[in-house]
Amino acid sequence: MKRTMYIIFIFLFAALFWATVGIAQVEEMAIGNTFGVGARTMGMGGASLALADDFTALYWNPAGMAQIQKFELFSSFSHNTASTEAYFT
């Protein structure tokens, strides 16, 4: 019985992490942002989670806000952020 519970626990634990990885890969579908935030991060293909020490930390990695050393003010214009796609079957 103890072994069965151990195996069930392992499968549930693994399923939890697989679901998290799956959601992380579909950011565009999850929050509707197809453009991203910040030229530096977008230039790196969205791979600057550890480097988020500027205003983009709010979007990419909120824990990175602890690394911000100076005051920053940011303004931007994002044209056509609403999704205008329609799917028909």
PDB file of C-alpha atoms in Angstrom:
ATOM      1  CA  MET A   1       0.000   0.000   0.000  1.00  0.00           C
ATOM      2  CA  LYS A   2       2.828   2.372   0.880  1.00  0.00           C
ATOM      3  CA  ARG A   3       4.521   1.693  -2.465  1.00  0.00           C
ATOM      4  CA  THR A   4       1.284   2.350  -4.372  1.00  0.00           C
ATOM      5  CA  MET A   5       0.812   5.698  -2.627  1.00  0.00           C
ATOM      6  CA  TYR A   6       4.434   6.581  -3.385  1.00  0.00           C
ATOM      7  CA  ILE A   7       3.957   5.855  -7.095  1.00  0.00           C
ATOM      8  CA  ILE A   8       0.725   7.868  -7.212  1.00  0.00           C
ATOM      9  CA  PHE A   9       2.468  10.776  -5.494  1.00  0.00           C
ATOM     10  CA  ILE A  10       5.329  10.696  -8.006  1.00  0.00           C
ATOM     11  CA  PHE A  11       2.921  10.724 -10.970  1.00  0.00           C
ATOM     12  CA  LEU A  12       0.876  13.601  -9.537  1.00  0.00           C
ATOM     13  CA  PHE A  13       4.014  15.579  -8.760  1.00  0.00           C
ATOM     14  CA  ALA A  14       5.358  15.039 -12.295  1.00  0.00           C
ATOM     15  CA  ALA A  15       2.002  15.973 -13.844  1.00  0.00           C
ATOM     16  CA  LEU A  16       2.051  19.254 -11.934  1.00  0.00           C
ATOM     17  CA  PHE A  17       5.400  20.227 -13.450  1.00  0.00           C
ATOM     18  CA  TRP A  18       4.436  19.113 -16.961  1.00  0.00           C
ATOM     19  CA  ALA A  19       1.354  21.327 -16.832  1.00  0.00           C
ATOM     20  CA  THR A  20       3.429  24.316 -15.725  1.00  0.00           C
ATOM     21  CA  VAL A  21       5.920  23.870 -18.556  1.00  0.00           C
ATOM     22  CA  GLY A  22       3.096  23.551 -21.071  1.00  0.00           C
ATOM     23  CA  ILE A  23       1.508  26.810 -19.960  1.00  0.00           C
ATOM     24  CA  ALA A  24       4.831  28.650 -20.043  1.00  0.00           C
ATOM     25  CA  GLN A  25       5.281  27.772 -23.717  1.00  0.00           C
ATOM     26  CA  VAL A  26       2.010  29.375 -24.811  1.00  0.00           C
ATOM     27  CA  GLU A  27       2.422  32.857 -23.341  1.00  0.00           C
ATOM     28  CA  GLU A  28       0.701  34.400 -26.331  1.00  0.00           C
ATOM     29  CA  MET A  29      -2.425  32.337 -25.750  1.00  0.00           C
ATOM     30  CA  ALA A  30      -2.318  32.659 -21.963  1.00  0.00           C
ATOM     31  CA  ILE A  31      -2.238  36.452 -21.670  1.00  0.00           C
ATOM     32  CA  GLY A  32      -2.861  37.649 -25.218  1.00  0.00           C
ATOM     33  CA  ASN A  33       0.466  39.468 -25.618  1.00  0.00           C
ATOM     34  CA  THR A  34       1.991  38.736 -29.005  1.00  0.00           C
ATOM     35  CA  PHE A  35       4.702  41.411 -28.847  1.00  0.00           C
ATOM     36  CA  GLY A  36       6.412  41.105 -25.473  1.00  0.00           C
ATOM     37  CA  VAL A  37       8.018  43.910 -23.466  1.00  0.00           C
ATOM     38  CA  GLY A  38      11.421  45.534 -23.933  1.00  0.00           C
ATOM     39  CA  ALA A  39      13.694  45.599 -26.970  1.00  0.00           C
ATOM     40  CA  ARG A  40      16.632  43.951 -25.183  1.00  0.00           C
ATOM     41  CA  THR A  41      14.574  40.992 -24.024  1.00  0.00           C
ATOM     42  CA  MET A  42      12.759  40.590 -27.336  1.00  0.00           C
ATOM     43  CA  GLY A  43      16.114  40.709 -29.139  1.00  0.00           C
ATOM     44  CA  MET A  44      17.220  37.771 -27.014  1.00  0.00           C
ATOM     45  CA  GLY A  45      14.096  35.837 -27.923  1.00  0.00           C
ATOM     46  CA  GLY A  46      12.495  36.382 -24.519  1.00  0.00           C
ATOM     47  CA  ALA A  47      15.386  34.631 -22.771  1.00  0.00           C
ATOM     48  CA  SER A  48      16.474  37.295 -20.311  1.00  0.00           C
ATOM     49  CA  LEU A  49      14.651  36.183 -17.196  1.00  0.00           C
ATOM     50  CA  ALA A  50      17.813  36.403 -15.115  1.00  0.00           C
ATOM     51  CA  LEU A  51      18.694  39.787 -16.647  1.00  0.00           C
ATOM     52  CA  ALA A  52      15.392  41.468 -15.817  1.00  0.00           C
ATOM     53  CA  ASP A  53      16.885  44.375 -13.869  1.00  0.00           C
ATOM     54  CA  ASP A  54      15.007  47.190 -15.571  1.00  0.00           C
ATOM     55  CA  PHE A  55      11.372  48.116 -16.160  1.00  0.00           C
ATOM     56  CA  THR A  56      10.763  44.868 -18.062  1.00  0.00           C
ATOM     57  CA  ALA A  57      11.085  42.949 -14.786  1.00  0.00           C
ATOM     58  CA  LEU A  58       7.426  43.725 -14.131  1.00  0.00           C
ATOM     59  CA  TYR A  59       6.509  41.586 -17.126  1.00  0.00           C
ATOM     60  CA  TRP A  60       9.226  38.946 -17.480  1.00  0.00           C
ATOM     61  CA  ASN A  61      10.248  38.246 -13.884  1.00  0.00           C
ATOM     62  CA  PRO A  62       8.720  40.306 -11.054  1.00  0.00           C
ATOM     63  CA  ALA A  63      11.330  38.949  -8.614  1.00  0.00           C
ATOM     64  CA  GLY A  64      13.940  40.771 -10.710  1.00  0.00           C
ATOM     65  CA  MET A  65      12.607  44.081  -9.393  1.00  0.00           C
ATOM     66  CA  ALA A  66      14.812  43.549  -6.337  1.00  0.00           C
ATOM     67  CA  GLN A  67      17.851  44.038  -8.608  1.00  0.00           C
ATOM     68  CA  ILE A  68      16.791  47.476  -9.845  1.00  0.00           C
ATOM     69  CA  GLN A  69      19.463  49.958  -8.708  1.00  0.00           C
ATOM     70  CA  LYS A  70      18.034  53.254  -9.946  1.00  0.00           C
ATOM     71  CA  PHE A  71      14.745  55.001 -10.606  1.00  0.00           C
ATOM     72  CA  GLU A  72      13.373  54.391 -14.099  1.00  0.00           C
ATOM     73  CA  LEU A  73      10.533  55.948 -16.019  1.00  0.00           C
ATOM     74  CA  PHE A  74       9.292  54.212 -19.129  1.00  0.00           C
ATOM     75  CA  SER A  75       6.705  55.054 -21.739  1.00  0.00           C
ATOM     76  CA  SER A  76       5.809  53.189 -24.884  1.00  0.00           C
ATOM     77  CA  PHE A  77       3.221  52.957 -27.602  1.00  0.00           C
ATOM     78  CA  SER A  78       2.004  49.599 -28.749  1.00  0.00           C
ATOM     79  CA  HIS A  79      -0.071  49.638 -31.902  1.00  0.00           C
ATOM     80  CA  ASN A  80      -2.660  46.959 -32.651  1.00  0.00           C
ATOM     81  CA  THR A  81      -2.298  44.898 -29.501  1.00  0.00           C
ATOM     82  CA  ALA A  82      -5.825  43.539 -29.746  1.00  0.00           C
ATOM     83  CA  SER A  83      -6.128  40.199 -31.444  1.00  0.00           C
ATOM     84  CA  THR A  84      -8.173  40.445 -34.620  1.00  0.00           C
ATOM     85  CA  GLU A  85      -7.959  36.800 -35.569  1.00  0.00           C
ATOM     86  CA  ALA A  86     -11.074  34.770 -36.253  1.00  0.00           C
ATOM     87  CA  TYR A  87     -11.250  31.019 -36.573  1.00  0.00           C
ATOM     88  CA  PHE A  88     -13.989  29.151 -38.379  1.00  0.00           C
ATOM     89  CA  THR A  89     -14.562  25.438 -38.595  1.00  0.00           C
TER      90      THR A  89
END
